[in-house]
Amino acid sequence: MINVYSQLQMQAQKALGGLCLDPQNASSGPFVLGNGDFFIEIPAAYGCSFSDLTLTGANGTALPNAAELIDKGIEIGVESRMCNAIKVASYYLEAGLVRKPDLIITSNSCCDAMDTLGNLINGYQPWVDVPKFKMDAPHSFDEASYKYMGRQLRQAVAFMEDVFGKKMDWDRLREVCVLSNKQAQLLLEFQELKKAVPCPANPDFSRLGFAYDRWTGERVSPQITEWLEQLVSATEARVKAKQGIEGIDEKVRFLWQDLAGSWPPGLLWGRLQKELGAVCIMDYMSYGTLTPIELSSEEAMFTSFGKRFLLEDPMNRQALHTTDLFCDDILGIVKDFKCDAVVMPAHIAHRDTNSRLKIVRDMCRAKGIPCLVLGIDIWDKRHMTPDVAFDRMKTFFQSTGLI
Amino acid sequence: MAENQPLVLEKFSRIAGSLANPSVAAFKGQGGKVVGYFCAFIPEELFIAAGLLPFRMRGTGSENTERADEYFTSWNCSFPRHCFNQALLGKFDFLDGLVVGSGCDAMRYIYDNWKQSPLKTPFLHLLNSPHVSGKAMAGYYKDELARLKSALEGRFGGKVTDQKLWDAITLCNETRALQQSIYDLRKSPTPPISGSEMVAVMVAGASLPKEEYNADLKALLAELKQRPAAGKYPARLMLVGSCGDDASMCGIVEELGAVVVTDHTCFGGRMKYKGVAQTGGDPLEAIANYQIIERPFCAKMGGAHALRAGAIIAAARDFKVDGIIGQRLGCCDAWGGEFFMLRDELKDAGIPLLVIEKEYISDSEGQLATRVQAFIETVRR
């Protein structure tokens, strides 16, 4: 069984490993660049490659020379306390390391720093002749907002058609959406299996699965469906056998309410599992709330695109909306996944999280949920090393009687 | 320039230097309701049409962020932290309501924190404002304004009719035109009003009933036309950045003998930009178009950099400035990126730029003065 997991891990990591160089390697079809997620089903169906420069920057912080890249980002002169993933992305851009796109599609999602990167991309002088389309992601999640977002995504398709002189193949888009719905269902099935005690599979697979599904060059392909089916199948077998993660004596289940950090998972989560039996059951990027894309009409399809973009993309869900939703998610996860504690990494450049910590702390206290705030830089271990985070979390688990 | 200070300026200085003021108290004394609002893209016209007194939120008088730090960490902009700290100290207890716009990330969460805090402001509303300039976005904003209108009607009573909105638009357009007239006086080689004084003029405008303020502006205009010339300055500067309700940077410049003759800030030049088009039809649509398409906005507004940069360069030339001081509050991602882009554009336009990262309430004025002094030396006439 463990061999299946190892193979799946290697397959996904291999696909994800190319992301740093994705803009340079993009070879097939027109190349579209964005500052964040677009809506992957659209470029996948249209036959163009899409790259998210924020993700490229974030992946840069996992490289051996990450510190140097971050420092270069500071030296070019953007905001000194801006998110380091954006600094690296800005450096890539300004140093001319990003392949010139055929089209730029940006939006303000999901945070000010990503929005700023979008503005830098749009204002980048060597690309002054590249057609540009910018979308406005509202800070609300209701039917009117989904329609508003959906209309903009529809306009983005029309813009692509104008720029590239090729019409969208609507049948192909529907096929891609059917496949996407299948993959979303499989991700949710895997998520459901993680509720088992002990947790049957390394929780990092959720994140890996989401990233594989959403971000790789293999976007919405049958290969990913197969990968997810194998993951679900292998995990179902372990749940039936009441088996936890191989080699782990699970004692504490915790929620890590932020991005995972660009250091290798073994440095913190793996160590917590092995040494303390503390398992990160859920994190910010893994929490799936996907609902099926509607296919009954074009308008319904784009409205559901709008909903998925605004509410079901994990980062947009966490960062665009009110603290009420953020807190509801935390409570829901803690209850459904039987978490013993909430860890708020509070990535230093996440302005949203850094503005809602008291509310989260107060809520956890009122509900009797132990809560730890770290104040970490998930992209730069010079701010707080994984070893220091480990020590703090160990002390926290000890002092709250969880271990 | 403080000598021979017109009486109106003294009033404006007092109002800008405090939060609650006698006019607000008088308005409330007559049974009026006061609604605070963050930030510049929230239209005062809507409040005025609802019979309310709009009060632009600021952190004037704040000494630290001790109370607010429990809610916002230091990895957030100091402007909302100081404002919220003042709120927690009871300085905004005179408010009957608060409308927070979803401008930048830190500002948005003032709404959540206000709601969860012990503050008992009776009416709280989060106004979703677009972050991209465009026709579709203006349409969305119009719907959001309609929701705010309904909420105001529901809470404070009375019907906000189209006629009341047009009347409010006329009133606010008059304010903008009067403010522009005062700005125009600063084009003179010997401007009759300093940058610090102008900050007070603009801040007071966001803290007083508009009728009273417009009357004061007319009186001020007359007084300024009679004010003795202050002499020529070695350097004429422009301020660009966010907030702009704090006159400390102007003070530093003026202590060093130079003068700030214009600005592009949220309390300043961006507020008085032209006016809402009075074309008849739907007043909310006219307001939304003004706020989302026409005005040179805060850097949080994407797709509008060219408009913003164009307005800055045009003002710099119009007011014959020798250089621009860019004020960037720490942790402000939007202006961080904006100045990065402006750097090259201003260089191409031959306009020197000094970008300073500072906190809303600065405790390092000595350091700032050293940098500003060096800048003045390089641009002086």
JSON list of N, CA, C and O in Angstrom, two decimals, chain B residues 279-303:
[
{"chain": "B", "resi": 279, "resn": "THR", "atom": "N", "xyz": [-25.81, 64.53, -15.39]},
{"chain": "B", "resi": 279, "resn": "THR", "atom": "CA", "xyz": [-26.43, 64.29, -16.69]},
{"chain": "B", "resi": 279, "resn": "THR", "atom": "C", "xyz": [-27.89, 63.89, -16.59]},
{"chain": "B", "resi": 279, "resn": "THR", "atom": "O", "xyz": [-28.51, 63.55, -17.59]},
{"chain": "B", "resi": 280, "resn": "GLY", "atom": "N", "xyz": [-28.42, 63.89, -15.39]},
{"chain": "B", "resi": 280, "resn": "GLY", "atom": "CA", "xyz": [-29.79, 63.41, -15.20]},
{"chain": "B", "resi": 280, "resn": "GLY", "atom": "C", "xyz": [-29.77, 61.89, -15.17]},
{"chain": "B", "resi": 280, "resn": "GLY", "atom": "O", "xyz": [-28.72, 61.27, -15.15]},
{"chain": "B", "resi": 281, "resn": "GLY", "atom": "N", "xyz": [-30.94, 61.29, -15.18]},
{"chain": "B", "resi": 281, "resn": "GLY", "atom": "CA", "xyz": [-30.98, 59.82, -15.14]},
{"chain": "B", "resi": 281, "resn": "GLY", "atom": "C", "xyz": [-30.75, 59.31, -13.74]},
{"chain": "B", "resi": 281, "resn": "GLY", "atom": "O", "xyz": [-31.19, 59.90, -12.75]},
{"chain": "B", "resi": 282, "resn": "ASP", "atom": "N", "xyz": [-30.04, 58.19, -13.65]},
{"chain": "B", "resi": 282, "resn": "ASP", "atom": "CA", "xyz": [-29.86, 57.51, -12.37]},
{"chain": "B", "resi": 282, "resn": "ASP", "atom": "C", "xyz": [-28.67, 58.12, -11.62]},
{"chain": "B", "resi": 282, "resn": "ASP", "atom": "O", "xyz": [-27.52, 58.00, -12.06]},
{"chain": "B", "resi": 283, "resn": "PRO", "atom": "N", "xyz": [-28.92, 58.76, -10.48]},
{"chain": "B", "resi": 283, "resn": "PRO", "atom": "CA", "xyz": [-27.80, 59.41, -9.76]},
{"chain": "B", "resi": 283, "resn": "PRO", "atom": "C", "xyz": [-26.79, 58.40, -9.23]},
{"chain": "B", "resi": 283, "resn": "PRO", "atom": "O", "xyz": [-25.59, 58.71, -9.15]},
{"chain": "B", "resi": 284, "resn": "LEU", "atom": "N", "xyz": [-27.26, 57.22, -8.86]},
{"chain": "B", "resi": 284, "resn": "LEU", "atom": "CA", "xyz": [-26.30, 56.22, -8.35]},
{"chain": "B", "resi": 284, "resn": "LEU", "atom": "C", "xyz": [-25.35, 55.78, -9.45]},
{"chain": "B", "resi": 284, "resn": "LEU", "atom": "O", "xyz": [-24.17, 55.51, -9.21]},
{"chain": "B", "resi": 285, "resn": "GLU", "atom": "N", "xyz": [-25.88, 55.72, -10.66]},
{"chain": "B", "resi": 285, "resn": "GLU", "atom": "CA", "xyz": [-25.03, 55.35, -11.79]},
{"chain": "B", "resi": 285, "resn": "GLU", "atom": "C", "xyz": [-23.97, 56.44, -12.03]},
{"chain": "B", "resi": 285, "resn": "GLU", "atom": "O", "xyz": [-22.81, 56.13, -12.28]},
{"chain": "B", "resi": 286, "resn": "ALA", "atom": "N", "xyz": [-24.41, 57.69, -11.91]},
{"chain": "B", "resi": 286, "resn": "ALA", "atom": "CA", "xyz": [-23.47, 58.80, -12.10]},
{"chain": "B", "resi": 286, "resn": "ALA", "atom": "C", "xyz": [-22.38, 58.77, -11.03]},
{"chain": "B", "resi": 286, "resn": "ALA", "atom": "O", "xyz": [-21.19, 58.97, -11.32]},
{"chain": "B", "resi": 287, "resn": "ILE", "atom": "N", "xyz": [-22.79, 58.46, -9.79]},
{"chain": "B", "resi": 287, "resn": "ILE", "atom": "CA", "xyz": [-21.79, 58.39, -8.70]},
{"chain": "B", "resi": 287, "resn": "ILE", "atom": "C", "xyz": [-20.85, 57.22, -8.93]},
{"chain": "B", "resi": 287, "resn": "ILE", "atom": "O", "xyz": [-19.62, 57.34, -8.78]},
{"chain": "B", "resi": 288, "resn": "ALA", "atom": "N", "xyz": [-21.41, 56.08, -9.31]},
{"chain": "B", "resi": 288, "resn": "ALA", "atom": "CA", "xyz": [-20.58, 54.89, -9.53]},
{"chain": "B", "resi": 288, "resn": "ALA", "atom": "C", "xyz": [-19.59, 55.13, -10.67]},
{"chain": "B", "resi": 288, "resn": "ALA", "atom": "O", "xyz": [-18.41, 54.75, -10.56]},
{"chain": "B", "resi": 289, "resn": "ASN", "atom": "N", "xyz": [-20.05, 55.78, -11.73]},
{"chain": "B", "resi": 289, "resn": "ASN", "atom": "CA", "xyz": [-19.13, 56.05, -12.84]},
{"chain": "B", "resi": 289, "resn": "ASN", "atom": "C", "xyz": [-18.00, 56.97, -12.40]},
{"chain": "B", "resi": 289, "resn": "ASN", "atom": "O", "xyz": [-16.84, 56.78, -12.77]},
{"chain": "B", "resi": 290, "resn": "TYR", "atom": "N", "xyz": [-18.35, 57.96, -11.59]},
{"chain": "B", "resi": 290, "resn": "TYR", "atom": "CA", "xyz": [-17.33, 58.89, -11.09]},
{"chain": "B", "resi": 290, "resn": "TYR", "atom": "C", "xyz": [-16.29, 58.13, -10.25]},
{"chain": "B", "resi": 290, "resn": "TYR", "atom": "O", "xyz": [-15.09, 58.29, -10.43]},
{"chain": "B", "resi": 291, "resn": "GLN", "atom": "N", "xyz": [-16.80, 57.30, -9.36]},
{"chain": "B", "resi": 291, "resn": "GLN", "atom": "CA", "xyz": [-15.91, 56.63, -8.40]},
{"chain": "B", "resi": 291, "resn": "GLN", "atom": "C", "xyz": [-15.09, 55.50, -9.04]},
{"chain": "B", "resi": 291, "resn": "GLN", "atom": "O", "xyz": [-13.98, 55.23, -8.61]},
{"chain": "B", "resi": 292, "resn": "ILE", "atom": "N", "xyz": [-15.64, 54.85, -10.04]},
{"chain": "B", "resi": 292, "resn": "ILE", "atom": "CA", "xyz": [-14.98, 53.64, -10.57]},
{"chain": "B", "resi": 292, "resn": "ILE", "atom": "C", "xyz": [-14.35, 53.85, -11.95]},
{"chain": "B", "resi": 292, "resn": "ILE", "atom": "O", "xyz": [-13.48, 53.09, -12.35]},
{"chain": "B", "resi": 293, "resn": "ILE", "atom": "N", "xyz": [-14.79, 54.87, -12.67]},
{"chain": "B", "resi": 293, "resn": "ILE", "atom": "CA", "xyz": [-14.22, 55.04, -14.02]},
{"chain": "B", "resi": 293, "resn": "ILE", "atom": "C", "xyz": [-13.44, 56.34, -14.18]},
{"chain": "B", "resi": 293, "resn": "ILE", "atom": "O", "xyz": [-12.38, 56.36, -14.79]},
{"chain": "B", "resi": 294, "resn": "GLU", "atom": "N", "xyz": [-13.98, 57.42, -13.59]},
{"chain": "B", "resi": 294, "resn": "GLU", "atom": "CA", "xyz": [-13.45, 58.73, -13.97]},
{"chain": "B", "resi": 294, "resn": "GLU", "atom": "C", "xyz": [-12.34, 59.28, -13.08]},
{"chain": "B", "resi": 294, "resn": "GLU", "atom": "O", "xyz": [-11.42, 59.93, -13.55]},
{"chain": "B", "resi": 295, "resn": "ARG", "atom": "N", "xyz": [-12.45, 59.01, -11.80]},
{"chain": "B", "resi": 295, "resn": "ARG", "atom": "CA", "xyz": [-11.55, 59.68, -10.85]},
{"chain": "B", "resi": 295, "resn": "ARG", "atom": "C", "xyz": [-10.17, 58.99, -10.85]},
{"chain": "B", "resi": 295, "resn": "ARG", "atom": "O", "xyz": [-10.12, 57.78, -11.00]},
{"chain": "B", "resi": 296, "resn": "PRO", "atom": "N", "xyz": [-9.08, 59.69, -10.68]},
{"chain": "B", "resi": 296, "resn": "PRO", "atom": "CA", "xyz": [-7.80, 59.00, -10.48]},
{"chain": "B", "resi": 296, "resn": "PRO", "atom": "C", "xyz": [-7.77, 58.43, -9.06]},
{"chain": "B", "resi": 296, "resn": "PRO", "atom": "O", "xyz": [-7.81, 59.16, -8.09]},
{"chain": "B", "resi": 297, "resn": "PHE", "atom": "N", "xyz": [-7.77, 57.13, -8.98]},
{"chain": "B", "resi": 297, "resn": "PHE", "atom": "CA", "xyz": [-8.05, 56.46, -7.71]},
{"chain": "B", "resi": 297, "resn": "PHE", "atom": "C", "xyz": [-6.78, 56.17, -6.91]},
{"chain": "B", "resi": 297, "resn": "PHE", "atom": "O", "xyz": [-5.68, 56.35, -7.38]},
{"chain": "B", "resi": 298, "resn": "CYS", "atom": "N", "xyz": [-7.03, 55.60, -5.77]},
{"chain": "B", "resi": 298, "resn": "CYS", "atom": "CA", "xyz": [-5.99, 55.01, -4.93]},
{"chain": "B", "resi": 298, "resn": "CYS", "atom": "C", "xyz": [-5.35, 53.86, -5.72]},
{"chain": "B", "resi": 298, "resn": "CYS", "atom": "O", "xyz": [-5.96, 53.28, -6.62]},
{"chain": "B", "resi": 299, "resn": "ALA", "atom": "N", "xyz": [-4.13, 53.52, -5.35]},
{"chain": "B", "resi": 299, "resn": "ALA", "atom": "CA", "xyz": [-3.41, 52.47, -6.07]},
{"chain": "B", "resi": 299, "resn": "ALA", "atom": "C", "xyz": [-4.06, 51.11, -5.92]},
{"chain": "B", "resi": 299, "resn": "ALA", "atom": "O", "xyz": [-3.68, 50.17, -6.62]},
{"chain": "B", "resi": 300, "resn": "LYS", "atom": "N", "xyz": [-5.03, 50.99, -5.03]},
{"chain": "B", "resi": 300, "resn": "LYS", "atom": "CA", "xyz": [-5.70, 49.70, -4.90]},
{"chain": "B", "resi": 300, "resn": "LYS", "atom": "C", "xyz": [-6.54, 49.40, -6.14]},
{"chain": "B", "resi": 300, "resn": "LYS", "atom": "O", "xyz": [-6.97, 48.28, -6.35]},
{"chain": "B", "resi": 301, "resn": "MET", "atom": "N", "xyz": [-6.78, 50.41, -6.95]},
{"chain": "B", "resi": 301, "resn": "MET", "atom": "CA", "xyz": [-7.62, 50.22, -8.12]},
{"chain": "B", "resi": 301, "resn": "MET", "atom": "C", "xyz": [-6.77, 49.78, -9.31]},
{"chain": "B", "resi": 301, "resn": "MET", "atom": "O", "xyz": [-5.97, 50.55, -9.85]},
{"chain": "B", "resi": 302, "resn": "GLY", "atom": "N", "xyz": [-6.94, 48.55, -9.73]},
{"chain": "B", "resi": 302, "resn": "GLY", "atom": "CA", "xyz": [-6.17, 48.02, -10.85]},
{"chain": "B", "resi": 302, "resn": "GLY", "atom": "C", "xyz": [-6.73, 48.52, -12.17]},
{"chain": "B", "resi": 302, "resn": "GLY", "atom": "O", "xyz": [-7.87, 48.98, -12.26]},
{"chain": "B", "resi": 303, "resn": "GLY", "atom": "N", "xyz": [-5.93, 48.39, -13.19]},
{"chain": "B", "resi": 303, "resn": "GLY", "atom": "CA", "xyz": [-6.35, 48.80, -14.52]},
{"chain": "B", "resi": 303, "resn": "GLY", "atom": "C", "xyz": [-6.47, 50.31, -14.64]},
{"chain": "B", "resi": 303, "resn": "GLY", "atom": "O", "xyz": [-7.02, 50.80, -15.61]}
]
